[in-house]
Short mmCIF file of C-alpha atoms in Angstrom, two decimals:
data_model
loop_
_atom_site.label_atom_id
_atom_site.label_comp_id
_atom_site.label_asym_id
_atom_site.label_seq_id
_atom_site.Cartn_x
_atom_site.Cartn_y
_atom_site.Cartn_z
CA MET K 1 -5.72 17.28 8.00
CA GLU K 2 -9.38 17.96 7.21
CA HIS K 3 -12.17 15.39 7.40
CA LEU K 4 -11.93 12.54 4.91
CA ASP K 5 -14.32 9.66 4.38
CA LEU K 6 -12.57 6.95 2.37
CA ALA K 7 -15.28 4.56 1.23
CA GLU K 8 -14.44 3.79 -2.43
CA ARG K 9 -13.01 0.44 -3.49
CA ARG K 10 -9.87 1.89 -5.11
CA ILE K 11 -8.37 5.15 -3.79
CA GLY K 12 -5.12 6.67 -5.01
CA VAL K 13 -2.95 9.27 -3.28
CA VAL K 14 -0.50 11.51 -5.14
CA GLY K 15 1.75 14.40 -4.27
CA ALA K 16 5.35 15.53 -4.28
CA ASN K 17 7.90 13.97 -1.95
CA GLY K 18 7.22 15.35 1.52
CA SER K 19 3.61 16.26 0.76
CA GLY K 20 2.23 13.89 3.40
CA LYS K 21 1.35 10.76 1.41
CA SER K 22 3.18 8.29 3.63
CA THR K 23 1.91 10.06 6.75
CA LEU K 24 -1.68 9.72 5.55
CA LEU K 25 -1.22 6.03 4.79
CA ARG K 26 0.37 5.29 8.15
CA LEU K 27 -2.50 7.03 9.94
CA LEU K 28 -4.92 4.59 8.33
CA ASN K 29 -3.73 1.55 10.27
CA GLY K 30 -2.30 3.16 13.39
CA LEU K 31 1.38 3.08 12.46
CA LEU K 32 1.11 6.80 13.23
CA LEU K 33 -1.40 8.37 15.59
CA PRO K 34 -2.97 11.76 14.89
CA ALA K 35 -1.64 14.74 16.85
CA SER K 36 -5.20 16.08 16.87
CA GLY K 37 -8.55 14.73 15.81
CA THR K 38 -9.25 11.03 15.30
CA VAL K 39 -8.83 8.31 12.69
CA GLN K 40 -11.51 5.64 12.64
CA VAL K 41 -11.75 2.40 10.69
CA ASP K 42 -15.19 0.77 10.72
CA GLY K 43 -15.93 2.62 13.95
CA LEU K 44 -12.63 1.62 15.59
CA ASP K 45 -10.35 4.41 16.82
CA THR K 46 -6.71 3.84 15.80
CA ALA K 47 -5.50 5.32 19.10
CA ARG K 48 -7.68 3.09 21.29
CA ASP K 49 -8.15 0.01 19.12
CA GLY K 50 -4.82 -0.25 17.32
CA ARG K 51 -4.60 -4.04 17.32
CA ALA K 52 -8.13 -4.46 15.96
CA VAL K 53 -7.49 -1.80 13.31
CA ARG K 54 -4.31 -3.52 12.12
CA ARG K 55 -6.26 -6.77 11.73
CA ARG K 56 -8.54 -4.94 9.29
CA VAL K 57 -5.97 -2.77 7.51
CA GLY K 58 -2.90 -4.41 5.98
CA PHE K 59 0.12 -2.28 5.04
CA VAL K 60 2.76 -2.89 2.37
CA PHE K 61 5.80 -0.62 2.65
CA ALA K 62 7.52 1.13 -0.24
CA ASP K 63 10.56 -1.12 0.23
CA PRO K 64 9.27 -4.71 0.50
CA GLY K 65 12.62 -5.68 2.01
CA GLU K 66 11.54 -3.91 5.20
CA GLN K 67 8.79 -6.50 5.66
CA ILE K 68 10.72 -9.66 4.80
CA VAL K 69 12.46 -10.60 8.03
CA LEU K 70 12.84 -14.39 7.92
CA PRO K 71 15.29 -16.29 5.68
CA VAL K 72 12.81 -18.59 3.92
CA VAL K 73 9.81 -17.24 1.99
CA GLY K 74 7.25 -19.65 3.44
CA GLU K 75 8.33 -18.89 6.99
CA ASP K 76 8.21 -15.16 6.36
CA VAL K 77 4.72 -15.19 4.85
CA ALA K 78 3.56 -17.31 7.82
CA PHE K 79 5.02 -14.90 10.41
CA GLY K 80 1.77 -13.06 11.17
CA LEU K 81 -0.25 -16.28 11.26
CA LYS K 82 2.19 -17.76 13.77
CA ASN K 83 1.77 -14.71 15.98
CA ARG K 84 -1.99 -15.26 15.88
CA GLY K 85 -1.57 -18.83 17.05
CA VAL K 86 -2.57 -20.58 13.82
CA PRO K 87 -1.32 -24.24 13.97
CA ALA K 88 1.78 -25.05 11.90
CA GLY K 89 0.08 -27.36 9.39
CA GLN K 90 -2.73 -24.91 8.79
CA ARG K 91 -0.22 -22.05 8.44
CA ARG K 92 1.69 -23.81 5.68
CA ALA K 93 -1.49 -24.64 3.77
CA MET K 94 -2.68 -21.02 4.02
CA VAL K 95 0.70 -19.68 2.93
CA ARG K 96 0.91 -22.06 -0.02
CA ASP K 97 -2.60 -21.12 -1.10
CA GLN K 98 -1.88 -17.38 -0.86
CA LEU K 99 1.36 -17.63 -2.83
CA ASP K 100 -0.42 -19.72 -5.47
CA ARG K 101 -3.11 -17.03 -5.80
CA LEU K 102 -0.38 -14.49 -6.53
CA GLY K 103 1.32 -16.78 -9.04
CA ALA K 104 4.26 -17.18 -6.66
CA GLY K 105 3.80 -20.72 -5.35
CA HIS K 106 7.25 -21.65 -6.64
CA LEU K 107 8.79 -19.27 -4.11
CA LEU K 108 7.50 -21.14 -1.05
CA ASP K 109 10.85 -22.69 -0.05
CA ARG K 110 13.14 -20.13 -1.65
CA SER K 111 15.71 -18.16 0.30
CA ALA K 112 14.42 -14.61 0.75
CA HIS K 113 17.91 -13.31 -0.04
CA THR K 114 17.72 -14.64 -3.61
CA LEU K 115 14.49 -12.86 -4.59
CA SER K 116 14.27 -10.28 -7.35
CA SER K 117 12.52 -6.95 -6.76
CA GLY K 118 9.29 -8.25 -8.28
CA GLU K 119 9.44 -11.43 -6.22
CA ARG K 120 10.08 -9.47 -3.01
CA GLN K 121 7.01 -7.36 -3.75
CA LEU K 122 4.88 -10.50 -4.16
CA VAL K 123 6.21 -12.04 -0.95
CA ALA K 124 5.58 -8.87 1.06
CA LEU K 125 2.08 -8.69 -0.42
CA ALA K 126 1.43 -12.35 0.38
CA GLY K 127 2.47 -11.82 3.99
CA VAL K 128 -0.19 -9.13 4.33
CA LEU K 129 -2.98 -10.77 2.31
CA VAL K 130 -2.69 -14.10 4.13
CA MET K 131 -3.92 -12.22 7.21
CA ASN K 132 -7.19 -11.52 5.34
CA PRO K 133 -7.44 -7.73 5.78
CA ALA K 134 -10.52 -5.79 4.67
CA THR K 135 -8.37 -2.91 3.39
CA LEU K 136 -4.92 -3.01 1.80
CA VAL K 137 -2.70 0.08 2.01
CA LEU K 138 0.34 0.30 -0.27
CA ASP K 139 3.09 2.90 -0.27
CA GLU K 140 4.65 3.20 -3.76
CA PRO K 141 3.81 -0.39 -4.78
CA THR K 142 5.57 -0.15 -8.15
CA GLY K 143 8.50 1.96 -6.97
CA THR K 144 11.06 -0.87 -7.15
CA LEU K 145 9.61 -2.61 -10.23
CA ASP K 146 10.40 -2.52 -13.93
CA LEU K 147 7.58 -1.84 -16.38
CA VAL K 148 6.67 -5.50 -16.97
CA ASN K 149 6.40 -6.28 -13.27
CA ALA K 150 4.59 -2.99 -12.58
CA LEU K 151 1.94 -3.94 -15.16
CA ARG K 152 1.64 -7.42 -13.67
CA LEU K 153 1.20 -5.97 -10.21
CA ALA K 154 -1.45 -3.53 -11.43
CA THR K 155 -3.46 -6.44 -12.88
CA LEU K 156 -3.04 -8.44 -9.68
CA LEU K 157 -4.14 -5.55 -7.46
CA ASP K 158 -7.23 -4.99 -9.60
CA SER K 159 -8.25 -8.61 -9.05
CA LEU K 160 -8.23 -8.39 -5.25
CA ASP K 161 -11.61 -8.41 -3.55
CA LEU K 162 -10.90 -5.78 -0.90
CA GLN K 163 -10.53 -2.04 -0.51
CA LEU K 164 -7.25 -0.64 -1.78
CA VAL K 165 -5.54 2.64 -0.87
CA ALA K 166 -2.28 3.31 -2.71
CA ALA K 167 0.14 6.22 -2.79
CA SER K 168 2.13 6.28 -6.00
CA HIS K 169 4.19 8.39 -8.37
CA ASP K 170 3.08 5.92 -11.07
CA LEU K 171 0.10 7.90 -12.35
CA GLY K 172 -0.81 5.21 -14.86
CA LEU K 173 -1.47 2.79 -12.01
CA LEU K 174 -4.10 5.15 -10.59
CA GLU K 175 -5.99 5.94 -13.80
CA ALA K 176 -8.37 3.01 -13.29
CA PHE K 177 -9.04 3.80 -9.63
CA ASP K 178 -12.33 5.20 -8.35
CA ARG K 179 -10.94 8.27 -6.60
CA VAL K 180 -7.62 10.12 -6.28
CA LEU K 181 -6.49 12.53 -3.55
CA VAL K 182 -3.84 15.15 -4.31
CA LEU K 183 -1.75 16.22 -1.33
CA ASP K 184 0.39 19.33 -0.97
CA GLU K 185 2.16 20.32 2.26
CA GLY K 186 -0.01 17.99 4.32
CA ARG K 187 -3.34 19.19 2.88
CA VAL K 188 -5.74 17.62 0.39
CA VAL K 189 -5.82 20.16 -2.45
CA ALA K 190 -7.83 18.04 -4.91
CA ASP K 191 -10.17 15.10 -4.44
CA ASP K 192 -11.89 13.76 -7.55
CA VAL K 193 -12.16 11.00 -10.11
CA PRO K 194 -8.72 10.05 -11.46
CA ALA K 195 -8.77 12.07 -14.70
CA ALA K 196 -9.64 15.34 -12.97
CA ALA K 197 -7.47 14.78 -9.89
CA LEU K 198 -4.40 13.73 -11.87
CA GLU K 199 -4.77 16.75 -14.16
CA ALA K 200 -4.92 18.97 -11.06
CA TYR K 201 -1.76 17.28 -9.79
CA ARG K 202 0.03 17.85 -13.11
CA ARG K 203 -0.88 21.55 -12.98
CA LEU K 204 0.35 21.78 -9.39
CA ALA K 205 3.62 20.07 -10.30
CA ALA K 206 4.11 22.37 -13.30
CA ARG K 207 3.58 25.47 -11.14
CA THR K 208 6.00 24.18 -8.54
CA ALA K 209 8.62 23.38 -11.16
CA ALA K 210 8.26 26.83 -12.72
CA SER K 211 8.60 28.60 -9.38
CA ASP K 212 11.73 26.60 -8.55
CA ARG K 213 13.35 27.28 -11.93
CA PRO K 214 16.75 28.98 -11.49
CA THR K 215 16.99 32.47 -12.98
CA VAL K 216 19.82 33.56 -15.19
CA THR K 217 21.00 37.16 -15.00
CA GLY K 218 23.39 38.97 -17.27
#
């Protein structure tokens, strides 16, 4: 993939399934390492400084259930803090505060198995934000949500005081971003403000759909 400098506060990534969106996102915090070239975050190389990079770049997966591993919400959100050696009393206070900020304080002692899709998304997000990353990367953040919860999440994400990089098929979510990248077969084919980039993506999708259209012969 060609050189990219991702400095804007809100960056969206769009493209067809298999275009490379998830690969790009995973490169940003060292979940994947580049086969060639380098990926740097604030001067840190993801191949050499993976742990330090992951402290700076939080990642929320497309399926929040992949990130919720403990049976009680409060314990799950505290998982990363425990691994960092934060004392138990301080962990619980930090977790409670983070859930409250997301409007999910009532979930603190809930069983993770009883959560709705929207609640799971909030819990997964809380588990990342409580670690205080500088950049938040989200893969299809509204993919499991109904319209009401998708709109609530969009408002919540806009209120966060950190850099945000999100891959999404929900084009409406990205319209208020600062920049959008369009990917096709692992390459950035458009890179612009949302209105122009999303229009380029719609044209690309229309051409692809037309070329894949079955032909009828008599």
